[in-house]
Coordinates of C-alpha atoms in Angstrom, one line a residue:
M1 CA -23.8 6.1 -10.0
T2 CA -21.5 3.1 -9.6
A3 CA -17.8 4.2 -9.2
Q4 CA -15.7 2.7 -11.8
V5 CA -12.1 2.2 -12.8
R6 CA -11.9 1.2 -16.5
G7 CA -8.9 0.0 -18.4
L8 CA -5.4 -0.6 -17.1
R9 CA -2.3 1.6 -17.6
Q10 CA -2.9 4.9 -19.3
D11 CA 0.3 4.6 -21.3
G12 CA -1.1 2.4 -24.0
A13 CA -1.5 -0.9 -22.2
A14 CA -5.3 -0.5 -21.8
G15 CA -7.1 -3.5 -23.0
M16 CA -4.6 -6.1 -21.8
A17 CA -6.0 -8.9 -19.7
A18 CA -6.5 -8.0 -16.1
L19 CA -4.8 -9.9 -13.3
L20 CA -7.3 -8.7 -10.8
E21 CA -10.9 -7.8 -11.6
I22 CA -13.4 -6.4 -9.1
R23 CA -16.9 -5.6 -10.1
G24 CA -19.7 -4.0 -8.0
A25 CA -17.9 -4.3 -4.7
R26 CA -20.2 -3.3 -1.8
R27 CA -19.7 -3.5 1.9
S28 CA -21.4 -1.9 4.9
F29 CA -21.0 -2.2 8.6
A30 CA -23.4 -1.7 11.5
T31 CA -22.8 1.2 13.8
P32 CA -23.2 1.3 17.6
E33 CA -26.2 3.6 17.1
G34 CA -28.0 0.9 15.2
G35 CA -27.5 2.3 11.7
R36 CA -25.1 1.3 9.0
V37 CA -22.1 2.9 7.3
T38 CA -21.2 2.2 3.7
A39 CA -17.5 1.4 3.3
L40 CA -17.6 0.3 -0.4
D41 CA -20.3 1.6 -2.7
G42 CA -20.2 -0.3 -6.0
V43 CA -16.4 -0.2 -6.8
D44 CA -15.0 -1.6 -10.0
L45 CA -11.3 -2.1 -10.3
D46 CA -8.9 -3.8 -12.8
V47 CA -5.2 -4.3 -12.0
G48 CA -2.8 -5.6 -14.6
A49 CA 0.1 -8.0 -14.1
N50 CA 3.3 -6.1 -13.0
E51 CA 1.3 -3.0 -12.3
F52 CA 1.7 -0.8 -9.2
V53 CA -1.7 0.6 -8.3
T54 CA -2.2 2.8 -5.3
L55 CA -5.5 3.3 -3.4
L56 CA -5.3 6.8 -2.1
G57 CA -7.7 8.6 0.1
P58 CA -8.5 10.0 3.5
S59 CA -9.3 7.8 6.5
G60 CA -12.7 6.1 6.1
C61 CA -12.8 6.3 2.3
G62 CA -12.9 2.5 2.0
K63 CA -9.3 1.8 0.7
T64 CA -8.4 -0.6 3.5
T65 CA -11.7 -2.4 3.4
L66 CA -11.2 -3.0 -0.3
L67 CA -7.7 -4.3 0.4
R68 CA -9.0 -6.7 3.0
A69 CA -11.7 -7.9 0.6
I70 CA -9.1 -8.8 -2.0
S71 CA -7.0 -10.7 0.6
G72 CA -10.0 -12.5 2.0
F73 CA -10.1 -11.0 5.4
E74 CA -13.3 -9.1 4.6
A75 CA -16.4 -10.6 2.9
L76 CA -18.3 -8.4 0.4
D77 CA -22.0 -7.9 0.7
A78 CA -22.2 -7.9 -3.1
G79 CA -19.9 -7.9 -6.0
T80 CA -17.2 -10.2 -7.4
I81 CA -13.4 -10.5 -7.1
R82 CA -11.6 -12.5 -9.8
L83 CA -7.9 -13.2 -9.8
D84 CA -6.4 -14.7 -13.0
G85 CA -10.0 -15.3 -14.1
Q86 CA -10.9 -17.3 -11.0
D87 CA -13.6 -16.2 -8.6
V88 CA -11.8 -16.1 -5.2
A89 CA -14.8 -15.3 -3.0
P90 CA -15.1 -19.0 -1.9
L91 CA -11.4 -19.2 -1.0
P92 CA -10.1 -18.5 2.5
P93 CA -7.1 -16.1 2.7
F94 CA -4.5 -18.8 2.8
R95 CA -5.8 -20.3 -0.4
R96 CA -5.6 -17.1 -2.4
P97 CA -2.4 -16.4 -4.5
V98 CA -2.1 -13.1 -2.6
N99 CA 0.0 -11.9 0.3
T100 CA -0.3 -8.8 2.5
V101 CA 2.3 -6.6 4.1
F102 CA 0.7 -4.9 7.1
Q103 CA 1.4 -1.5 8.7
S104 CA 2.7 -3.1 11.9
Y105 CA 4.9 -5.7 10.0
A106 CA 3.6 -8.4 12.5
L107 CA 7.0 -10.1 12.9
F108 CA 7.6 -12.8 15.5
G109 CA 9.9 -11.3 18.0
H110 CA 11.2 -14.6 19.4
M111 CA 12.2 -15.9 15.9
S112 CA 15.2 -15.1 13.8
V113 CA 14.8 -13.1 10.7
A114 CA 15.3 -16.3 8.6
R115 CA 12.6 -18.2 10.5
N116 CA 10.2 -15.2 10.2
V117 CA 10.7 -15.1 6.4
G118 CA 10.4 -18.9 6.0
F119 CA 7.6 -19.5 8.5
A120 CA 4.9 -20.0 5.9
L121 CA 7.1 -22.6 4.1
E122 CA 7.8 -24.3 7.4
V123 CA 4.1 -24.6 8.2
R124 CA 3.6 -26.2 4.7
G125 CA 6.2 -28.8 5.5
V126 CA 8.7 -27.6 2.8
P127 CA 12.0 -29.5 3.3
R128 CA 14.7 -27.6 5.3
A129 CA 17.2 -27.4 2.5
E130 CA 14.7 -26.0 0.0
R131 CA 13.3 -23.6 2.6
D132 CA 16.8 -22.3 3.4
R133 CA 17.5 -21.6 -0.3
A134 CA 14.2 -19.8 -0.6
V135 CA 14.8 -17.7 2.5
A136 CA 18.3 -16.7 1.3
E137 CA 17.0 -15.7 -2.1
A138 CA 14.2 -13.6 -0.5
L139 CA 16.5 -11.8 1.8
E140 CA 18.9 -11.1 -1.0
K141 CA 16.1 -9.6 -3.1
V142 CA 15.2 -7.1 -0.3
G143 CA 18.9 -6.2 0.5
L144 CA 19.2 -8.2 3.7
A145 CA 21.6 -11.0 2.8
G146 CA 23.5 -12.0 5.9
F147 CA 20.8 -10.8 8.3
G148 CA 19.1 -14.2 8.8
A149 CA 20.4 -14.9 12.3
R150 CA 19.3 -11.6 13.8
R151 CA 16.1 -11.0 15.7
P152 CA 13.6 -8.3 14.7
A153 CA 14.5 -6.2 17.8
Q154 CA 18.1 -6.0 16.4
L155 CA 16.9 -4.3 13.2
S156 CA 16.0 -0.8 12.2
G157 CA 12.5 0.2 11.1
G158 CA 13.5 0.0 7.5
Q159 CA 15.1 -3.4 7.9
R160 CA 12.0 -4.8 9.7
Q161 CA 9.9 -3.5 6.8
R162 CA 12.1 -5.4 4.4
V163 CA 11.8 -8.6 6.4
A164 CA 8.0 -8.3 6.2
L165 CA 8.4 -7.8 2.4
A166 CA 10.6 -10.9 2.1
R167 CA 8.2 -13.0 4.2
A168 CA 5.3 -11.9 1.9
L169 CA 7.3 -12.5 -1.3
I170 CA 8.7 -16.0 -0.5
A171 CA 5.5 -17.7 -1.5
R172 CA 5.7 -16.0 -4.9
P173 CA 2.2 -14.5 -4.8
R174 CA 0.6 -13.3 -8.0
L175 CA -0.5 -10.1 -6.2
L176 CA 1.1 -8.3 -3.2
L177 CA -1.1 -6.1 -1.0
L178 CA 0.5 -3.4 1.1
D179 CA -1.5 -1.6 3.8
E180 CA 0.4 1.7 4.6
P181 CA 3.7 -0.2 5.3
L182 CA 5.8 3.0 5.4
S183 CA 3.7 5.0 7.8
A184 CA 5.9 4.1 10.8
L185 CA 9.1 5.2 9.2
D186 CA 10.7 8.7 9.5
R187 CA 10.6 10.9 6.5
G188 CA 14.0 10.3 5.1
L189 CA 13.7 6.5 5.4
R190 CA 10.2 6.6 4.0
Q191 CA 11.4 8.4 0.9
Q192 CA 14.2 5.9 0.5
M193 CA 11.9 3.0 0.8
Q194 CA 9.4 4.5 -1.7
I195 CA 12.1 4.2 -4.4
E196 CA 13.2 0.8 -3.3
L197 CA 9.7 -0.6 -3.2
K198 CA 9.0 0.5 -6.8
T199 CA 12.4 -0.8 -8.0
L200 CA 11.7 -4.1 -6.2
Q201 CA 8.2 -4.4 -7.7
H202 CA 9.4 -3.8 -11.2
G203 CA 12.2 -6.3 -10.8
L204 CA 10.0 -9.0 -9.4
G205 CA 7.4 -8.6 -12.2
I206 CA 4.4 -9.0 -9.9
A207 CA 1.4 -6.6 -9.2
F208 CA 1.3 -4.4 -6.2
V209 CA -1.8 -2.8 -4.7
F210 CA -0.7 -0.2 -2.2
V211 CA -2.9 1.6 0.3
T212 CA -1.9 5.1 1.6
H213 CA -3.3 8.4 2.6
D214 CA 0.1 10.0 1.7
Q215 CA 0.0 11.8 -1.7
E216 CA 3.8 11.9 -2.0
E217 CA 4.0 8.1 -1.7
A218 CA 1.2 7.7 -4.3
L219 CA 2.8 10.1 -6.8
T220 CA 6.3 8.7 -6.3
M221 CA 5.6 5.0 -6.8
S222 CA 2.4 4.4 -8.7
D223 CA 1.7 3.4 -12.3
R224 CA -1.9 4.3 -11.6
I225 CA -3.5 6.1 -8.7
V226 CA -7.1 5.3 -7.6
V227 CA -8.4 8.2 -5.5
M228 CA -11.2 7.1 -3.2
R229 CA -13.8 9.0 -1.3
A230 CA -16.7 7.8 0.8
G231 CA -16.6 4.3 -0.6
R232 CA -16.4 5.3 -4.2
V233 CA -13.7 5.9 -6.8
E234 CA -13.4 9.6 -7.4
Q235 CA -10.8 9.4 -10.2
T236 CA -8.2 7.1 -11.6
G237 CA -5.2 7.9 -13.7
T238 CA -1.4 8.1 -13.9
P239 CA 0.2 10.3 -11.2
R240 CA 0.7 13.1 -13.8
E241 CA -3.0 12.9 -14.8
I242 CA -4.2 12.9 -11.2
Y243 CA -2.0 15.9 -10.3
R244 CA -2.3 18.0 -13.5
R245 CA -5.8 17.1 -14.6
P246 CA -8.0 16.5 -11.5
R247 CA -11.7 16.0 -12.4
T248 CA -13.2 17.2 -9.2
R249 CA -12.6 19.8 -6.5
F250 CA -12.0 16.9 -4.0
V251 CA -9.1 15.4 -6.1
A252 CA -7.6 18.9 -6.8
E253 CA -7.5 19.7 -3.1
F254 CA -6.6 16.3 -1.8
V255 CA -3.6 15.6 -4.1
G256 CA -1.0 18.3 -3.5
E257 CA -1.4 22.0 -2.8
T258 CA -3.6 23.9 -5.2
N259 CA -5.3 27.2 -5.9
L260 CA -9.0 27.1 -7.0
F261 CA -10.6 30.1 -8.5
E262 CA -14.3 30.5 -9.3
T263 CA -14.5 32.3 -12.7
V264 CA -16.7 33.3 -15.5
V265 CA -15.6 33.1 -19.2
E266 CA -15.4 36.6 -20.6
R267 CA -14.4 35.7 -24.1
I268 CA -12.7 33.1 -26.3
E269 CA -9.6 34.0 -28.3
G270 CA -8.6 31.1 -30.5
S271 CA -7.8 28.1 -28.3
Q272 CA -7.6 30.3 -25.2
A273 CA -10.4 31.4 -22.8
R274 CA -10.2 34.6 -20.9
L275 CA -11.6 34.2 -17.4
R276 CA -12.3 36.6 -14.5
T277 CA -13.1 36.1 -10.9
P278 CA -15.8 38.1 -9.0
E279 CA -13.0 40.2 -7.5
G280 CA -11.7 41.0 -11.0
L281 CA -8.6 38.7 -11.2
A282 CA -8.0 37.8 -14.8
F283 CA -6.7 34.4 -16.0
T284 CA -6.1 32.6 -19.3
A285 CA -6.7 28.9 -19.8
P286 CA -7.3 26.4 -22.6
A287 CA -10.8 26.9 -23.9
R288 CA -11.7 23.2 -24.4
G289 CA -15.3 23.8 -25.4
L290 CA -16.1 26.7 -23.1
A291 CA -18.5 29.5 -24.2
P292 CA -18.6 33.1 -23.1
G293 CA -20.6 33.5 -19.9
A294 CA -19.9 29.9 -18.7
R295 CA -18.9 29.4 -15.1
A296 CA -15.7 27.4 -14.5
T297 CA -13.5 26.4 -11.6
L298 CA -9.9 27.1 -12.5
V299 CA -7.0 25.0 -11.0
L300 CA -3.5 26.4 -10.7
R301 CA -0.8 24.7 -8.7
P302 CA 1.6 26.9 -6.7
A303 CA 4.5 26.3 -9.2
D304 CA 2.2 27.5 -12.0
F305 CA 2.8 31.0 -10.8
S306 CA 5.9 33.1 -11.1
L307 CA 6.9 36.6 -10.1
G308 CA 6.5 39.1 -12.9
A309 CA 7.4 42.7 -13.4
A310 CA 5.6 45.4 -11.5
G311 CA 2.2 46.1 -13.1
A312 CA 2.0 42.7 -14.8
G313 CA -0.4 40.0 -13.8
I314 CA -2.0 40.0 -10.3
A315 CA -0.9 42.6 -7.9
G316 CA -0.6 41.4 -4.3
R317 CA 1.3 41.5 -1.0
V318 CA 3.3 38.6 0.6
E319 CA 1.6 37.5 3.8
R320 CA 3.9 34.6 4.5
A321 CA 7.1 33.2 3.2
V322 CA 8.2 29.7 4.2
Y323 CA 11.8 28.7 3.4
L324 CA 12.2 25.1 2.3
G325 CA 15.8 25.0 1.0
Q326 CA 15.9 25.8 -2.7
D327 CA 12.1 26.5 -2.8
L328 CA 10.3 29.4 -1.1
H329 CA 6.6 28.9 -0.4
L330 CA 4.7 32.2 -0.5
L331 CA 1.2 33.1 0.5
V332 CA 0.1 36.2 -1.5
R333 CA -3.0 38.3 -0.8
P334 CA -4.3 39.9 -4.0
E335 CA -4.9 43.7 -3.8
A336 CA -8.2 43.2 -5.5
G337 CA -9.4 40.9 -2.7
G338 CA -10.3 37.2 -2.6
P339 CA -8.5 34.2 -1.2
A340 CA -4.7 34.2 -0.7
I341 CA -2.8 32.5 -3.5
R342 CA -0.2 29.8 -2.8
V343 CA 3.0 30.3 -4.9
T344 CA 6.2 28.3 -5.0
V345 CA 9.3 30.1 -6.4
R346 CA 13.1 29.4 -6.3
D347 CA 14.9 30.9 -3.4
G348 CA 17.5 33.5 -4.3
A349 CA 18.8 37.0 -3.6
A350 CA 15.6 38.6 -5.0
A351 CA 13.2 36.4 -3.1
P352 CA 10.5 38.5 -1.5
E353 CA 10.0 38.9 2.2
P354 CA 6.7 39.1 4.1
G355 CA 5.0 42.4 3.4
A356 CA 6.6 42.9 0.0
K357 CA 4.5 43.9 -3.0
V358 CA 4.6 41.4 -5.8
S359 CA 3.1 40.8 -9.2
L360 CA 2.0 37.2 -10.1
V361 CA 1.9 35.8 -13.6
H362 CA 0.6 32.3 -14.4
D363 CA 1.4 29.6 -16.9
A364 CA -1.7 29.6 -19.1
D365 CA -0.9 26.2 -20.6
A366 CA -0.8 24.7 -17.1
A367 CA -4.2 26.1 -16.1
H368 CA -6.8 23.4 -15.8
L369 CA -10.6 23.6 -15.5
L370 CA -12.5 21.1 -13.4
E371 CA -14.8 18.8 -15.3
E372 CA -17.2 18.1 -12.4
A373 CA -18.7 20.2 -9.7
E374 CA -19.0 18.9 -6.2

């Protein structure tokens, strides 16, 4: 089946004209063994103006190949790419109203920051005075006003990343592509830049397509997330939809920590289904069309569990407790057997230690059933 991404934002903007339209994108590569590997397997994608879309997936899922096809650095075997209604397949990269920020930043070390940022305008023969004004404006937008005379080696990692952004933005592209630009930064700076990138994108009013394998980046910055797997789109949706309502086991396990339980529906009580695992663990979840006897894979995130009174819920013993500031991550082994359960609770005086007996209760409204089996 062709993988598809239909519509634009999930917040009511669906149906608006797409800035970027990709249909039936296919690309395969020859392997040293004489075979072929499929990088893109019939991908459809729409991106709206001023939308921040993240391509998320593991290495080899096709996200970077798709980004390179949009930019013109990779030719498709089949399919179309239209930008503002124009077929861009015949256009070389420098003729497309698209710019790319690479993971390595690719700055010229022998040039000043100002010349790095204005180099594309210099090549086009833009007059010096006009070029200087554009460079100053671009550096101010990324928070580097006054840094024009420095060399890249005199900047921090975050500052070099901003220079790369300014260089990409100075030509006023309709679409900005970002290929894991934050991966080389330390955690604190990466988190800071996530917020700054989203703020910058919103203020500029242009569309961003961002590639990452980092779930936190995707959840923090995106209007929509496109989860890719083996050259296809596994699911698309808002960050909340992807996290709270994964359609498949792959999405549930790839995006954030999760607990999956194979259950059978025992009975339906109003809008709630009563489910039980083979080990006898009991759960409640929204029925949503289930019938008694049906098999269902239940998804519960670690924060969907809490510690209850003795005898309530699932009895178990703490195997591991990981302290992370205000949160405590527990691994609880149910007394009835089965896989250990990941639980996140607030740290406090009553926080359990490894070896302690606990009772787990879950938020029935947060429980989610997968729509598709693997």
